[in-house]
Amino acid sequence: MELGAVLEAVDGCSAAAGGVGVGVGIAAAEAAERALLRYNEENRAIFRFDPADEDKRKKLCEGILNILEKDTKTSCQTACLEALRILSRDKKVLVPVTTKRNMQILMRLAKLDTVEDPLERVSEFPVIVEALKCLCNIIFNSAVAQKLSLELNLAAMLCNLLKKCKDQQLAGDIKCFDLRLLFLLSLLHTDIRSQLRQELQGVQVLTQALESSLNVRWTGEYKTVEDRNRPPLSLQETNCAVEALKALFNVTLDSWNVHSKNESHQFRYMAAILRYCLLTTGPTEDKTEELHSNAINLLSNIPVSCLDVLISPSSQEETDIKYNGMNMGAIQILLDFMEKRIDKGSSYREGLTPVLSLLTECCRTHRNIRKFIKAQVLPPLRDVSSRPEVGTTVRNKLVRLMTHVDLGVKQIAAEFLFVLCKERVDSLLKYTGYGNAAGLLAARGLLAGGRGDHWYSDDEDTDTEEYKSAKPNINLITGHLEEPMPNPMDEMTEEQKEYEAMKLVNMFDKLSRLLVLRPVHEATDTQEG
């Protein structure tokens, strides 16, 4: 449909209305609604717009907001908001939209200006959802809107709306876009991030939203119900959980230090929910990976002292993945996720380093986690006939990363293996070879051997009989077994040996005359002089 025709219908509807609060003419409203519905259908997938029509699109935005300011029926409001959402993908047309008055119109339609009123009229839910979608686009694309959102206290209103969604089963879409808007605000505006954390109890509000999205059930403090037969999350539940995880990540960015007992409880509670999240699947493999990826990012913000709740005393009914009587199901998920990201072979910095960093810190702090992971990643060596970086085991894949071109990836892979070896140089070299470990050891000042600064338990590794028998012939640089090289002099005659010896003498004589080599006492005299 021609943009001019849509604009004409919308202008006609605006002209038919009186002042603020006066209803729009029925016939004009219906004509505008039909025109907008057709426009929406034709442009639903449009993200690039014709620059020649920029002024018309600006006027269309203004006309739509004029209609939304009046009393119109729900279907007309929905059509107007959907058209505004499509138009707001274009940053250049947002100047007339990003005013305090227009932001307040959208906030009213999103039910953000009503503190006490519950969400009861289900017929209004599509309008609320579309208004939230418009706000998401506008705030994402406009710095002016981001500043206005702080002035209008939008974050507080979103937290209040989120609480209203808690007991409303049909408000899933509202909750999802409420969470997305909180994520965008906390991403784009640091002041709002601080407001959420300090004034609005944002961590608690968002954690509760995550808990309800995952349908978490509890058996005790920090311990959730484990049902291996529970069905996957729905797409809507997964999307809500992902948005909550992303918003929580922004709000907890500076949470490494726990200063109070209450903070410690809050983070342990969150870690227990995230453990449940790791053991949960989404409707598809890709959505499950997205869910787990965001859970891992958030776990990286939680103080490592609070991550002990990722493992717990286990019964046989819960899981078959145990170590020292502890349930290691969540840790196994992290290991599987790490290996899957390695196998992807790309985007290591964004996709792999968060989970590697998380596992490294868990292993450095929690002994049972470290010992379980080491048994998986660095099992006792038996076959040392191949180089450590050659093969398909997790160890082989991680050793290959130790020489990756990306410095950050190389460092975290080496650090992970070093921590698994309790920061002992001799143990690391046994599993990786000196050549692969040289970068880490040089950075840590450990090329001559020794161990790192962190203290670990005194339990020692035991070498297999196969490794002990092969050890004398292992090349320390390459880290694998090499057959003894034949002595080239064995097949020489005495004359050939004498000839080679004289060649060597002549070479030393030449180097000495060129002052490349000097006797020790001469070099010492020169330094003292």
Short mmCIF file of C-alpha atoms in Angstrom, two decimals:
data_model
loop_
_atom_site.label_atom_id
_atom_site.label_comp_id
_atom_site.label_asym_id
_atom_site.label_seq_id
_atom_site.Cartn_x
_atom_site.Cartn_y
_atom_site.Cartn_z
CA MET A 1 0.00 0.00 0.00
CA GLU A 2 1.28 3.48 -0.85
CA LEU A 3 2.75 5.28 2.16
CA GLY A 4 0.89 8.43 1.10
CA ALA A 5 -2.46 6.64 1.27
CA VAL A 6 -1.70 5.33 4.77
CA LEU A 7 -0.65 8.79 5.88
CA GLU A 8 -3.86 10.26 4.47
CA ALA A 9 -6.02 7.74 6.36
CA VAL A 10 -4.14 8.38 9.62
CA ASP A 11 -4.34 12.17 9.20
CA GLY A 12 -8.05 11.85 8.51
CA CYS A 13 -8.49 9.92 11.74
CA SER A 14 -6.50 12.52 13.71
CA ALA A 15 -8.54 15.36 12.24
CA ALA A 16 -11.79 13.61 13.15
CA ALA A 17 -10.82 13.59 16.81
CA GLY A 18 -11.32 16.42 19.23
CA GLY A 19 -9.10 17.33 22.13
CA VAL A 20 -7.14 15.05 24.41
CA GLY A 21 -9.30 12.25 25.78
CA VAL A 22 -12.09 12.74 23.26
CA GLY A 23 -12.93 9.65 21.22
CA VAL A 24 -11.95 9.27 17.58
CA GLY A 25 -14.64 9.22 14.89
CA ILE A 26 -15.70 5.62 14.28
CA ALA A 27 -15.58 5.70 10.48
CA ALA A 28 -12.26 7.55 10.37
CA ALA A 29 -10.78 5.18 12.97
CA GLU A 30 -11.87 2.12 11.02
CA ALA A 31 -10.39 3.52 7.79
CA ALA A 32 -7.10 4.25 9.54
CA GLU A 33 -7.07 0.80 11.12
CA ARG A 34 -7.63 -0.92 7.74
CA ALA A 35 -4.85 1.13 6.13
CA LEU A 36 -2.42 0.40 8.97
CA LEU A 37 -3.20 -3.31 8.99
CA ARG A 38 -2.41 -3.50 5.30
CA TYR A 39 0.78 -1.46 5.80
CA ASN A 40 1.84 -3.73 8.65
CA GLU A 41 1.24 -6.86 6.61
CA GLU A 42 3.32 -5.58 3.70
CA ASN A 43 6.19 -4.22 5.84
CA ARG A 44 6.40 -6.67 8.72
CA ALA A 45 9.84 -7.91 7.64
CA ILE A 46 11.22 -4.54 6.49
CA PHE A 47 14.31 -3.20 8.26
CA ARG A 48 15.68 -0.88 5.56
CA PHE A 49 13.63 2.06 4.42
CA ASP A 50 13.62 4.33 1.38
CA PRO A 51 15.36 7.63 2.32
CA ALA A 52 13.07 9.48 -0.08
CA ASP A 53 10.06 8.72 2.14
CA GLU A 54 11.70 9.83 5.40
CA ASP A 55 9.52 12.94 5.89
CA LYS A 56 6.34 10.94 5.22
CA ARG A 57 7.38 8.33 7.79
CA LYS A 58 8.02 11.05 10.38
CA LYS A 59 4.56 12.50 9.76
CA LEU A 60 3.06 9.02 9.97
CA CYS A 61 4.68 8.52 13.38
CA GLU A 62 3.24 11.81 14.59
CA GLY A 63 -0.22 10.93 13.24
CA ILE A 64 -0.17 7.50 14.90
CA LEU A 65 0.79 9.00 18.27
CA ASN A 66 -2.02 11.54 17.95
CA ILE A 67 -4.49 8.67 17.48
CA LEU A 68 -2.99 6.72 20.40
CA GLU A 69 -3.46 9.73 22.65
CA LYS A 70 -7.23 9.52 22.12
CA ASP A 71 -9.73 6.89 23.23
CA THR A 72 -9.82 4.27 20.48
CA LYS A 73 -10.80 0.65 20.47
CA THR A 74 -8.22 -2.01 21.25
CA SER A 75 -7.87 -3.33 17.70
CA CYS A 76 -7.07 0.16 16.39
CA GLN A 77 -4.52 0.72 19.16
CA THR A 78 -2.84 -2.58 18.31
CA ALA A 79 -2.63 -1.72 14.60
CA CYS A 80 -1.22 1.73 15.41
CA LEU A 81 1.40 0.32 17.78
CA GLU A 82 2.47 -2.40 15.35
CA ALA A 83 2.97 0.23 12.63
CA LEU A 84 4.92 2.43 15.05
CA ARG A 85 7.10 -0.55 15.99
CA ILE A 86 7.94 -1.13 12.31
CA LEU A 87 8.65 2.57 11.73
CA SER A 88 10.81 2.83 14.88
CA ARG A 89 13.36 0.48 13.33
CA ASP A 90 14.55 3.55 11.43
CA LYS A 91 16.61 5.81 13.72
CA LYS A 92 16.07 8.82 11.47
CA VAL A 93 12.32 9.05 12.09
CA LEU A 94 12.53 8.94 15.87
CA VAL A 95 12.95 12.69 16.42
CA PRO A 96 9.18 13.36 16.62
CA VAL A 97 8.68 10.21 18.69
CA THR A 98 11.28 10.78 21.40
CA THR A 99 9.50 13.47 23.39
CA LYS A 100 8.35 13.26 26.99
CA ARG A 101 4.72 13.43 25.89
CA ASN A 102 5.02 10.60 23.39
CA MET A 103 7.02 8.40 25.74
CA GLN A 104 4.31 8.87 28.35
CA ILE A 105 1.63 7.87 25.81
CA LEU A 106 3.45 4.59 25.19
CA MET A 107 4.08 4.02 28.89
CA ARG A 108 0.37 4.51 29.60
CA LEU A 109 -0.57 1.98 26.92
CA ALA A 110 1.97 -0.44 28.40
CA LYS A 111 0.25 -0.08 31.80
CA LEU A 112 3.46 1.31 33.28
CA ASP A 113 1.78 4.36 34.81
CA THR A 114 -0.65 2.41 37.00
CA VAL A 115 0.98 1.38 40.25
CA GLU A 116 -1.92 -0.38 41.93
CA ASP A 117 -4.14 -1.68 39.12
CA PRO A 118 -3.64 -5.42 38.53
CA LEU A 119 -3.44 -7.00 35.08
CA GLU A 120 -7.00 -8.24 34.74
CA ARG A 121 -8.33 -7.30 31.30
CA VAL A 122 -6.80 -9.95 29.05
CA SER A 123 -8.21 -8.15 26.00
CA GLU A 124 -5.72 -5.34 26.68
CA PHE A 125 -2.68 -7.65 26.74
CA PRO A 126 -1.91 -7.32 22.98
CA VAL A 127 -1.82 -3.52 23.37
CA ILE A 128 0.52 -3.78 26.37
CA VAL A 129 2.85 -6.12 24.49
CA GLU A 130 2.98 -3.93 21.37
CA ALA A 131 3.60 -0.80 23.46
CA LEU A 132 6.51 -2.55 25.22
CA LYS A 133 7.91 -3.63 21.84
CA CYS A 134 7.76 -0.02 20.61
CA LEU A 135 9.58 1.17 23.72
CA CYS A 136 12.26 -1.49 23.16
CA ASN A 137 12.91 -0.26 19.61
CA ILE A 138 12.79 3.42 20.51
CA ILE A 139 15.11 3.13 23.53
CA PHE A 140 17.54 0.94 21.61
CA ASN A 141 17.74 3.39 18.71
CA SER A 142 17.57 6.74 20.50
CA ALA A 143 19.97 8.26 23.03
CA VAL A 144 17.31 10.92 23.77
CA ALA A 145 14.83 8.18 24.74
CA GLN A 146 17.45 6.58 26.97
CA LYS A 147 17.83 9.85 28.91
CA LEU A 148 14.09 10.34 29.06
CA SER A 149 13.63 6.84 30.47
CA LEU A 150 15.74 7.85 33.46
CA GLU A 151 13.81 11.10 33.91
CA LEU A 152 10.48 9.25 33.70
CA ASN A 153 11.64 6.56 36.14
CA LEU A 154 10.88 3.85 33.59
CA ALA A 155 12.96 1.17 35.34
CA ALA A 156 10.89 1.42 38.53
CA MET A 157 7.66 1.13 36.54
CA LEU A 158 8.98 -1.94 34.69
CA CYS A 159 9.88 -3.62 37.98
CA ASN A 160 6.37 -2.93 39.24
CA LEU A 161 4.80 -4.37 36.07
CA LEU A 162 7.05 -7.42 36.40
CA LYS A 163 5.67 -8.06 39.87
CA LYS A 164 2.13 -7.89 38.50
CA CYS A 165 2.99 -10.59 35.94
CA LYS A 166 4.07 -12.99 38.68
CA ASP A 167 0.66 -14.53 39.31
CA GLN A 168 -0.85 -13.94 35.88
CA GLN A 169 -0.58 -17.04 33.69
CA LEU A 170 -1.52 -15.30 30.44
CA ALA A 171 0.98 -12.46 30.83
CA GLY A 172 3.99 -14.37 29.45
CA ASP A 173 4.59 -12.04 26.50
CA ILE A 174 4.23 -8.98 28.72
CA LYS A 175 6.79 -10.41 31.10
CA CYS A 176 9.18 -11.26 28.27
CA PHE A 177 9.23 -7.77 26.76
CA ASP A 178 9.27 -6.14 30.19
CA LEU A 179 12.46 -8.11 30.89
CA ARG A 180 13.88 -7.24 27.46
CA LEU A 181 13.31 -3.57 28.13
CA LEU A 182 15.03 -3.85 31.52
CA PHE A 183 17.95 -5.56 29.80
CA LEU A 184 18.23 -2.76 27.23
CA LEU A 185 18.02 -0.04 29.87
CA SER A 186 20.67 -1.69 32.04
CA LEU A 187 22.87 -2.22 28.99
CA LEU A 188 22.63 1.29 27.54
CA HIS A 189 22.45 3.42 30.69
CA THR A 190 24.86 2.88 33.59
CA ASP A 191 22.80 5.11 35.90
CA ILE A 192 19.79 2.84 35.43
CA ARG A 193 22.01 -0.16 36.18
CA SER A 194 22.97 1.44 39.50
CA GLN A 195 19.35 2.38 40.20
CA LEU A 196 18.21 -1.20 39.65
CA ARG A 197 20.93 -2.59 41.88
CA GLN A 198 20.73 -0.09 44.73
CA GLU A 199 17.23 1.42 44.86
CA LEU A 200 14.83 -0.96 43.15
CA GLN A 201 16.03 -4.32 44.52
CA GLY A 202 16.55 -5.28 40.90
CA VAL A 203 18.61 -8.38 41.69
CA GLN A 204 15.80 -9.86 43.77
CA VAL A 205 13.05 -8.86 41.32
CA LEU A 206 14.90 -10.27 38.31
CA THR A 207 15.93 -13.43 40.17
CA GLN A 208 12.30 -14.10 41.05
CA ALA A 209 11.32 -13.54 37.41
CA LEU A 210 13.97 -16.05 36.34
CA GLU A 211 12.81 -18.54 38.94
CA SER A 212 9.18 -18.35 37.79
CA SER A 213 10.19 -18.62 34.10
CA LEU A 214 12.06 -21.86 34.83
CA ASN A 215 9.31 -23.24 37.10
CA VAL A 216 11.86 -23.97 39.82
CA ARG A 217 10.76 -26.17 42.71
CA TRP A 218 12.72 -26.49 45.94
CA THR A 219 13.52 -29.31 48.35
CA GLY A 220 15.65 -27.28 50.73
CA GLU A 221 17.83 -24.20 50.99
CA TYR A 222 19.78 -23.82 47.74
CA LYS A 223 18.60 -27.27 46.61
CA THR A 224 16.08 -27.68 43.81
CA VAL A 225 13.93 -30.62 42.79
CA GLU A 226 15.68 -32.80 40.23
CA ASP A 227 13.42 -34.56 37.78
CA ARG A 228 15.30 -36.04 34.85
CA ASN A 229 11.99 -36.68 33.09
CA ARG A 230 10.64 -33.14 33.23
CA PRO A 231 9.58 -31.77 29.82
CA PRO A 232 11.56 -29.04 28.04
CA LEU A 233 10.63 -25.41 28.59
CA SER A 234 8.25 -23.83 26.13
CA LEU A 235 9.59 -21.24 23.69
CA GLN A 236 7.98 -18.43 25.68
CA GLU A 237 9.41 -19.69 28.98
CA THR A 238 12.85 -20.01 27.42
CA ASN A 239 12.72 -16.50 25.97
CA CYS A 240 11.64 -15.06 29.32
CA ALA A 241 14.45 -16.89 31.11
CA VAL A 242 17.03 -15.67 28.59
CA GLU A 243 15.90 -12.03 28.95
CA ALA A 244 16.02 -12.32 32.75
CA LEU A 245 19.53 -13.82 32.59
CA LYS A 246 20.75 -11.00 30.33
CA ALA A 247 19.29 -8.30 32.57
CA LEU A 248 20.74 -9.93 35.70
CA PHE A 249 24.14 -10.11 34.02
CA ASN A 250 24.15 -6.32 33.56
CA VAL A 251 22.91 -5.60 37.07
CA THR A 252 25.48 -7.91 38.74
CA LEU A 253 28.51 -6.87 36.69
CA ASP A 254 30.48 -5.65 39.73
CA SER A 255 29.57 -8.39 42.18
CA TRP A 256 32.89 -10.12 42.78
CA ASN A 257 33.10 -9.00 46.41
CA VAL A 258 30.42 -10.09 48.87
CA HIS A 259 30.21 -7.71 51.80
CA SER A 260 27.32 -9.08 53.85
CA LYS A 261 25.55 -12.26 54.85
CA ASN A 262 22.43 -11.12 52.96
CA GLU A 263 24.42 -10.63 49.74
CA SER A 264 25.97 -14.06 50.13
CA HIS A 265 22.51 -15.60 50.53
CA GLN A 266 21.20 -13.76 47.46
CA PHE A 267 24.05 -14.99 45.26
CA ARG A 268 23.86 -18.58 46.53
CA TYR A 269 20.13 -18.54 45.87
CA MET A 270 20.83 -17.25 42.35
CA ALA A 271 23.54 -19.88 41.80
CA ALA A 272 21.11 -22.64 42.82
CA ILE A 273 18.59 -21.36 40.24
CA LEU A 274 21.33 -21.26 37.61
CA ARG A 275 22.28 -24.84 38.44
CA TYR A 276 18.64 -25.78 37.79
CA CYS A 277 18.82 -23.77 34.56
CA LEU A 278 21.86 -25.74 33.36
CA LEU A 279 19.99 -28.98 33.96
CA THR A 280 16.99 -27.68 31.97
CA THR A 281 16.46 -27.91 28.22
CA GLY A 282 14.64 -25.61 25.84
CA PRO A 283 12.31 -26.48 22.97
CA THR A 284 15.23 -26.85 20.50
CA GLU A 285 18.94 -27.54 20.70
CA ASP A 286 19.76 -23.95 19.69
CA LYS A 287 17.47 -22.48 22.36
CA THR A 288 18.99 -24.80 24.95
CA GLU A 289 22.46 -23.59 23.99
CA GLU A 290 21.32 -19.96 24.20
CA LEU A 291 19.80 -20.59 27.63
CA HIS A 292 22.93 -22.31 28.95
CA SER A 293 25.23 -19.68 27.42
CA ASN A 294 23.48 -16.86 29.24
CA ALA A 295 23.40 -18.87 32.47
CA ILE A 296 27.18 -19.34 32.21
CA ASN A 297 27.70 -15.62 31.61
CA LEU A 298 25.73 -14.82 34.76
CA LEU A 299 27.55 -17.48 36.80
CA SER A 300 30.78 -15.66 35.90
CA ASN A 301 29.47 -12.61 37.81
CA ILE A 302 28.66 -14.53 40.98
CA PRO A 303 31.40 -14.50 43.64
CA VAL A 304 33.26 -17.79 43.30
CA SER A 305 32.83 -18.51 47.02
CA CYS A 306 29.08 -18.83 46.38
CA LEU A 307 29.45 -21.38 43.57
CA ASP A 308 29.75 -24.34 45.94
CA VAL A 309 25.97 -24.77 45.51
CA LEU A 310 26.61 -25.99 41.94
CA ILE A 311 27.40 -29.33 43.57
CA SER A 312 25.53 -30.96 46.42
CA PRO A 313 25.29 -34.31 48.24
CA SER A 314 23.68 -36.74 45.84
CA SER A 315 21.46 -39.78 45.96
CA GLN A 316 21.49 -42.44 43.26
CA GLU A 317 17.99 -41.48 42.23
CA GLU A 318 19.08 -37.98 41.25
CA THR A 319 21.99 -38.56 38.92
CA ASP A 320 24.60 -41.02 37.77
CA ILE A 321 27.22 -38.26 37.56
CA LYS A 322 28.79 -38.23 41.00
CA TYR A 323 32.18 -37.63 42.57
CA ASN A 324 32.94 -38.18 46.25
CA GLY A 325 29.21 -38.50 46.83
CA MET A 326 28.52 -35.10 45.26
CA ASN A 327 26.11 -34.45 42.40
CA MET A 328 28.22 -33.26 39.47
CA GLY A 329 25.44 -33.02 36.87
CA ALA A 330 25.76 -29.23 36.41
CA ILE A 331 29.56 -29.40 36.17
CA GLN A 332 29.26 -32.07 33.48
CA ILE A 333 26.92 -29.75 31.54
CA LEU A 334 29.58 -27.02 31.74
CA LEU A 335 32.26 -29.40 30.46
CA ASP A 336 30.06 -30.58 27.60
CA PHE A 337 29.23 -26.97 26.73
CA MET A 338 32.93 -26.08 26.72
CA GLU A 339 33.81 -28.94 24.39
CA LYS A 340 30.94 -28.08 22.05
CA ARG A 341 32.17 -24.50 21.83
CA ILE A 342 35.71 -25.71 21.08
CA ASP A 343 34.39 -27.96 18.33
CA LYS A 344 32.63 -25.00 16.70
CA GLY A 345 36.06 -23.68 15.79
CA SER A 346 35.09 -19.98 15.68
CA SER A 347 34.18 -17.01 17.90
CA TYR A 348 36.26 -18.41 20.73
CA ARG A 349 36.60 -15.08 22.52
CA GLU A 350 32.84 -14.57 22.88
CA GLY A 351 31.69 -18.16 22.95
CA LEU A 352 34.42 -20.10 24.75
CA THR A 353 36.29 -17.82 27.14
CA PRO A 354 33.34 -17.26 29.55
CA VAL A 355 32.88 -20.96 30.27
CA LEU A 356 36.64 -21.56 30.44
CA SER A 357 37.05 -18.66 32.88
CA LEU A 358 34.18 -19.97 35.01
CA LEU A 359 35.59 -23.50 35.14
CA THR A 360 39.05 -22.18 35.96
CA GLU A 361 37.80 -20.18 38.96
CA CYS A 362 35.65 -23.08 40.18
CA CYS A 363 38.64 -25.42 39.99
CA ARG A 364 40.91 -22.95 41.75
CA THR A 365 38.51 -22.57 44.68
CA HIS A 366 36.57 -25.84 45.02
CA ARG A 367 38.61 -29.02 45.39
CA ASN A 368 35.87 -31.51 44.49
CA ILE A 369 35.08 -29.64 41.28
CA ARG A 370 38.75 -29.54 40.32
CA LYS A 371 39.30 -33.23 40.96
CA PHE A 372 36.17 -34.21 39.03
CA ILE A 373 37.11 -32.05 36.05
CA LYS A 374 40.72 -33.22 36.06
CA ALA A 375 39.55 -36.83 35.90
CA GLN A 376 37.63 -35.89 32.74
CA VAL A 377 40.11 -33.54 31.07
CA LEU A 378 43.50 -34.84 32.25
CA PRO A 379 43.09 -38.54 33.05
CA PRO A 380 46.25 -40.50 33.95
CA LEU A 381 48.53 -40.75 30.91
CA ARG A 382 48.91 -44.16 29.30
CA ASP A 383 49.54 -43.68 25.60
CA VAL A 384 52.16 -40.98 24.98
CA SER A 385 53.04 -41.98 21.43
CA SER A 386 51.35 -38.87 19.95
CA ARG A 387 51.94 -35.19 20.60
CA PRO A 388 49.61 -33.71 23.28
CA GLU A 389 47.92 -31.47 20.69
CA VAL A 390 47.18 -34.33 18.30
CA GLY A 391 43.92 -36.22 18.80
CA THR A 392 40.25 -35.82 19.63
CA THR A 393 40.20 -35.87 23.44
CA VAL A 394 39.35 -32.76 25.46
CA ARG A 395 43.01 -32.55 26.52
CA ASN A 396 44.14 -32.55 22.88
CA LYS A 397 41.66 -29.80 22.00
CA LEU A 398 42.68 -27.60 24.94
CA VAL A 399 46.40 -28.06 24.27
CA ARG A 400 45.84 -26.92 20.69
CA LEU A 401 44.26 -23.75 22.07
CA MET A 402 47.46 -23.03 24.05
CA THR A 403 49.06 -21.84 20.81
CA HIS A 404 45.98 -20.08 19.38
CA VAL A 405 46.50 -16.78 17.57
CA ASP A 406 44.08 -14.99 19.92
CA LEU A 407 46.09 -14.06 23.01
CA GLY A 408 43.06 -14.08 25.32
CA VAL A 409 41.97 -17.55 24.19
CA LYS A 410 45.51 -18.88 24.47
CA GLN A 411 45.94 -17.51 27.99
CA ILE A 412 42.68 -18.80 29.44
CA ALA A 413 43.12 -22.29 27.93
CA ALA A 414 46.63 -22.52 29.38
CA GLU A 415 45.48 -21.13 32.75
CA PHE A 416 42.69 -23.71 32.94
CA LEU A 417 45.08 -26.61 32.38
CA PHE A 418 47.61 -25.07 34.80
CA VAL A 419 44.98 -24.88 37.55
CA LEU A 420 43.95 -28.49 36.89
CA CYS A 421 47.61 -29.35 37.47
CA LYS A 422 47.47 -27.44 40.78
CA GLU A 423 49.76 -24.83 39.23
CA ARG A 424 52.70 -27.23 39.23
CA VAL A 425 55.01 -26.75 36.26
CA ASP A 426 56.23 -30.36 36.16
CA SER A 427 52.65 -31.64 36.08
CA LEU A 428 51.63 -29.19 33.34
CA LEU A 429 54.62 -30.15 31.18
CA LYS A 430 53.72 -33.81 31.54
CA TYR A 431 50.33 -33.21 29.93
CA THR A 432 51.17 -30.47 27.42
CA GLY A 433 54.88 -30.52 26.57
CA TYR A 434 57.26 -27.61 27.11
CA GLY A 435 56.65 -26.08 23.69
CA ASN A 436 52.92 -25.64 24.23
CA ALA A 437 53.32 -24.37 27.80
CA ALA A 438 56.18 -21.94 27.16
CA GLY A 439 53.91 -18.90 26.67
CA LEU A 440 52.16 -19.33 30.02
CA LEU A 441 55.37 -20.16 31.89
CA ALA A 442 57.16 -17.12 30.45
CA ALA A 443 54.25 -14.86 31.45
CA ARG A 444 54.27 -16.30 34.97
CA GLY A 445 58.07 -16.28 35.34
CA LEU A 446 58.15 -20.07 35.69
CA LEU A 447 60.31 -21.13 32.75
CA ALA A 448 62.80 -22.61 35.19
CA GLY A 449 60.09 -24.69 36.92
CA GLY A 450 58.30 -24.37 40.25
CA ARG A 451 54.64 -23.66 40.87
CA GLY A 452 52.14 -20.81 41.01
CA ASP A 453 51.14 -18.78 44.05
CA HIS A 454 47.82 -20.44 44.81
CA TRP A 455 47.69 -23.11 47.50
CA TYR A 456 46.19 -26.51 46.72
CA SER A 457 45.69 -29.69 48.74
CA ASP A 458 48.67 -32.02 49.09
CA ASP A 459 47.17 -35.02 47.31
CA GLU A 460 49.62 -36.17 44.65
CA ASP A 461 49.07 -37.53 41.17
CA THR A 462 50.03 -41.13 40.53
CA ASP A 463 51.63 -42.06 37.23
CA THR A 464 50.51 -45.16 35.37
CA GLU A 465 52.98 -47.98 34.76
CA GLU A 466 52.77 -47.26 31.02
CA TYR A 467 53.83 -43.64 31.58
CA LYS A 468 56.64 -44.59 33.96
CA SER A 469 58.14 -47.00 31.44
CA ALA A 470 57.89 -44.46 28.60
CA LYS A 471 59.05 -41.43 30.60
CA PRO A 472 62.81 -41.72 29.89
CA ASN A 473 62.14 -41.48 26.14
CA ILE A 474 59.60 -38.65 26.22
CA ASN A 475 60.70 -35.49 24.43
CA LEU A 476 60.10 -32.71 27.00
CA ILE A 477 59.60 -30.11 24.29
CA THR A 478 56.99 -31.96 22.25
CA GLY A 479 55.57 -33.94 25.17
CA HIS A 480 55.42 -37.29 23.39
CA LEU A 481 57.37 -40.50 23.12
CA GLU A 482 60.22 -40.53 20.64
CA GLU A 483 62.22 -43.59 19.69
CA PRO A 484 65.96 -43.24 20.45
CA MET A 485 67.80 -41.80 17.45
CA PRO A 486 70.57 -44.01 16.03
CA ASN A 487 74.14 -42.86 16.77
CA PRO A 488 75.56 -41.65 13.42
CA MET A 489 79.09 -42.62 14.53
CA ASP A 490 78.25 -46.29 14.93
CA GLU A 491 78.64 -46.95 11.21
CA MET A 492 81.72 -44.72 10.70
CA THR A 493 85.24 -46.00 10.17
CA GLU A 494 88.06 -44.71 12.38
CA GLU A 495 89.27 -42.50 9.53
CA GLN A 496 85.81 -40.91 9.13
CA LYS A 497 85.59 -40.29 12.88
CA GLU A 498 89.02 -38.61 12.86
CA TYR A 499 88.01 -36.47 9.87
CA GLU A 500 84.79 -35.27 11.60
CA ALA A 501 86.74 -34.51 14.78
CA MET A 502 89.23 -32.34 12.88
CA LYS A 503 86.35 -30.47 11.19
CA LEU A 504 84.97 -29.67 14.64
CA VAL A 505 88.35 -28.44 15.89
CA ASN A 506 88.73 -26.17 12.87
CA MET A 507 85.25 -24.73 13.42
CA PHE A 508 86.01 -23.88 17.05
CA ASP A 509 89.32 -22.32 16.01
CA LYS A 510 87.58 -20.11 13.45
CA LEU A 511 84.92 -19.01 15.96
CA SER A 512 87.62 -18.21 18.52
CA ARG A 513 89.56 -16.05 16.05
CA LEU A 514 86.37 -14.17 15.17
CA LEU A 515 85.86 -13.54 18.92
CA VAL A 516 82.52 -15.35 18.81
CA LEU A 517 83.88 -17.80 21.37
CA ARG A 518 86.39 -16.82 24.08
CA PRO A 519 87.91 -18.71 27.00
CA VAL A 520 86.05 -18.20 30.26
CA HIS A 521 88.88 -16.36 32.04
CA GLU A 522 89.15 -13.84 29.18
CA ALA A 523 85.45 -13.06 29.27
CA THR A 524 85.62 -12.58 33.03
CA ASP A 525 88.63 -10.27 32.79
CA THR A 526 86.86 -8.13 30.23
CA GLN A 527 83.77 -7.71 32.43
CA GLU A 528 85.88 -6.81 35.48
CA GLY A 529 87.95 -4.33 33.47
#
